[in-house]
Amino acid sequence: MPTMWLSDAQKIGVAFCSGGGFFLIGGVMLFFDRAMLAMGNILFLIGLTIIIGPQKTLLFFARKQKAKGTAAFFLGLLLILLKWPLIGFCVELYGIMVLFGDFLGTIAAFARNAPVVGPYIGVLIDRVGLGRRNNSELPV
């Protein structure tokens, strides 16, 4: 089995982020359960901090270009904790899209290479237009 390029601590961070994702999905499936959404957010933030480190996490959220996304993410988390889970989740989703929107192409390429389900994901990505690259975006 090939070895991963992640350290053991980073693998634990990936597990925390995955757990956060599962809690977020579970919170949505249980009609925006406030406790599960909050737990998913906390696990995601802990996992992100473990993966890239505390300083880089703070620098990531404090970048001037990502100020709207950071504010929306934490406002959504606050709204979830203040018993407004549906509105908080929508605001937080906007923040996540602003913060992590640059990575969507990378995530799409990775999902396309997944075994067994990769071709099906590739067809879905092509239909949505996420993995498409126009010639106008090329540097030459």
Tab-separated table of C-alpha atoms in Angstrom:
chain	number	residue	atom	x	y	z
A	1	MET	CA	0.000	0.000	0.000
A	2	PRO	CA	1.460	3.380	-0.935
A	3	THR	CA	2.314	5.713	1.911
A	4	MET	CA	0.600	9.051	2.253
A	5	TRP	CA	2.483	12.327	2.241
A	6	LEU	CA	0.796	13.373	5.489
A	7	SER	CA	2.354	13.116	8.921
A	8	ASP	CA	0.568	11.206	11.668
A	9	ALA	CA	-0.730	14.439	13.215
A	10	GLN	CA	-2.067	15.581	9.847
A	11	LYS	CA	-3.830	12.237	9.393
A	12	ILE	CA	-5.547	12.854	12.735
A	13	GLY	CA	-6.517	16.305	11.462
A	14	VAL	CA	-8.040	14.747	8.350
A	15	ALA	CA	-10.038	12.427	10.621
A	16	PHE	CA	-11.309	15.432	12.604
A	17	CYS	CA	-12.280	17.264	9.396
A	18	SER	CA	-14.036	14.150	8.102
A	19	GLY	CA	-15.896	13.778	11.382
A	20	GLY	CA	-16.886	17.426	11.139
A	21	GLY	CA	-18.201	16.844	7.640
A	22	PHE	CA	-20.230	13.836	8.783
A	23	PHE	CA	-21.681	15.823	11.680
A	24	LEU	CA	-22.593	18.670	9.317
A	25	ILE	CA	-24.297	16.254	6.915
A	26	GLY	CA	-26.066	14.590	9.843
A	27	GLY	CA	-27.173	17.957	11.179
A	28	VAL	CA	-28.680	18.855	7.810
A	29	MET	CA	-30.363	15.456	7.493
A	30	LEU	CA	-31.894	15.872	10.959
A	31	PHE	CA	-33.556	19.118	9.850
A	32	PHE	CA	-30.745	21.438	10.917
A	33	ASP	CA	-30.101	20.022	14.348
A	34	ARG	CA	-28.253	22.772	16.202
A	35	ALA	CA	-26.028	20.502	18.304
A	36	MET	CA	-24.824	18.424	15.354
A	37	LEU	CA	-24.127	21.485	13.203
A	38	ALA	CA	-22.151	23.112	16.028
A	39	MET	CA	-20.186	19.911	16.663
A	40	GLY	CA	-19.427	19.598	12.953
A	41	ASN	CA	-18.099	23.155	12.831
A	42	ILE	CA	-15.934	22.671	15.896
A	43	LEU	CA	-14.496	19.394	14.601
A	44	PHE	CA	-13.810	20.985	11.215
A	45	LEU	CA	-11.944	23.916	12.786
A	46	ILE	CA	-9.925	21.595	15.040
A	47	GLY	CA	-9.037	19.371	12.082
A	48	LEU	CA	-8.018	22.313	9.920
A	49	THR	CA	-5.823	23.633	12.714
A	50	ILE	CA	-4.129	20.251	13.146
A	51	ILE	CA	-3.583	19.807	9.395
A	52	ILE	CA	-2.009	23.175	8.573
A	53	GLY	CA	-0.961	24.381	12.021
A	54	PRO	CA	-2.263	27.160	14.279
A	55	GLN	CA	-0.288	30.017	12.704
A	56	LYS	CA	-1.248	29.161	9.137
A	57	THR	CA	-4.870	28.699	10.210
A	58	LEU	CA	-4.944	32.175	11.725
A	59	LEU	CA	-3.229	33.620	8.660
A	60	PHE	CA	-5.720	31.841	6.390
A	61	PHE	CA	-8.742	33.281	8.184
A	62	ALA	CA	-7.148	36.716	8.665
A	63	ARG	CA	-6.271	37.363	5.003
A	64	LYS	CA	-7.713	40.584	3.666
A	65	GLN	CA	-9.086	38.883	0.541
A	66	LYS	CA	-11.005	36.370	2.674
A	67	ALA	CA	-12.457	38.835	5.213
A	68	LYS	CA	-16.055	38.480	3.963
A	69	GLY	CA	-15.808	34.697	4.000
A	70	THR	CA	-14.315	34.620	7.483
A	71	ALA	CA	-16.963	36.994	8.825
A	72	ALA	CA	-19.765	34.988	7.203
A	73	PHE	CA	-18.392	31.667	8.480
A	74	PHE	CA	-18.090	32.804	12.079
A	75	LEU	CA	-21.391	34.730	11.945
A	76	GLY	CA	-23.073	31.551	10.723
A	77	LEU	CA	-21.498	29.588	13.564
A	78	LEU	CA	-22.704	32.209	16.030
A	79	LEU	CA	-26.233	32.109	14.578
A	80	ILE	CA	-26.256	28.313	14.913
A	81	LEU	CA	-25.246	28.614	18.554
A	82	LEU	CA	-27.948	31.281	19.097
A	83	LYS	CA	-30.677	28.841	17.955
A	84	TRP	CA	-31.033	30.064	14.353
A	85	PRO	CA	-29.645	26.932	12.649
A	86	LEU	CA	-31.195	27.293	9.170
A	87	ILE	CA	-30.168	30.904	8.670
A	88	GLY	CA	-26.809	30.258	10.342
A	89	PHE	CA	-26.092	27.312	8.085
A	90	CYS	CA	-26.916	29.308	4.956
A	91	VAL	CA	-24.672	32.196	6.056
A	92	GLU	CA	-21.939	29.743	6.965
A	93	LEU	CA	-22.255	27.985	3.614
A	94	TYR	CA	-21.686	31.313	1.880
A	95	GLY	CA	-18.589	31.836	4.027
A	96	ILE	CA	-17.252	28.391	3.169
A	97	MET	CA	-17.755	29.033	-0.533
A	98	VAL	CA	-15.856	32.322	-0.306
A	99	LEU	CA	-13.083	30.833	1.834
A	100	PHE	CA	-12.591	27.540	0.012
A	101	GLY	CA	-13.902	28.379	-3.469
A	102	ASP	CA	-10.365	28.422	-4.863
A	103	PHE	CA	-9.966	24.736	-4.005
A	104	LEU	CA	-13.060	23.474	-5.828
A	105	GLY	CA	-11.160	22.729	-9.035
A	106	THR	CA	-8.534	20.769	-7.103
A	107	ILE	CA	-11.212	18.854	-5.216
A	108	ALA	CA	-12.990	18.074	-8.498
A	109	ALA	CA	-9.786	16.722	-10.072
A	110	PHE	CA	-9.110	14.583	-6.995
A	111	ALA	CA	-12.671	13.200	-6.953
A	112	ARG	CA	-12.430	12.385	-10.656
A	113	ASN	CA	-9.472	10.075	-9.913
A	114	ALA	CA	-11.255	8.169	-7.132
A	115	PRO	CA	-11.467	4.425	-7.790
A	116	VAL	CA	-14.810	2.875	-8.798
A	117	VAL	CA	-16.919	6.061	-8.478
A	118	GLY	CA	-14.443	8.434	-10.165
A	119	PRO	CA	-15.906	8.195	-13.689
A	120	TYR	CA	-19.416	8.856	-12.371
A	121	ILE	CA	-18.185	11.829	-10.373
A	122	GLY	CA	-16.374	13.036	-13.508
A	123	VAL	CA	-19.620	12.995	-15.500
A	124	LEU	CA	-21.363	14.931	-12.712
A	125	ILE	CA	-18.520	17.472	-12.578
A	126	ASP	CA	-18.687	17.951	-16.347
A	127	ARG	CA	-22.445	18.524	-16.218
A	128	VAL	CA	-22.112	21.090	-13.451
A	129	GLY	CA	-19.159	22.714	-15.206
A	130	LEU	CA	-16.893	22.704	-12.178
A	131	GLY	CA	-13.835	21.108	-13.739
A	132	ARG	CA	-14.045	22.952	-17.040
A	133	ARG	CA	-11.227	25.203	-18.105
A	134	ASN	CA	-11.679	27.723	-20.877
A	135	ASN	CA	-8.846	28.792	-23.144
A	136	SER	CA	-9.446	32.364	-22.009
A	137	GLU	CA	-8.116	31.387	-18.558
A	138	LEU	CA	-4.775	30.181	-19.930
A	139	PRO	CA	-1.827	32.503	-19.342
A	140	VAL	CA	-0.592	32.512	-22.961
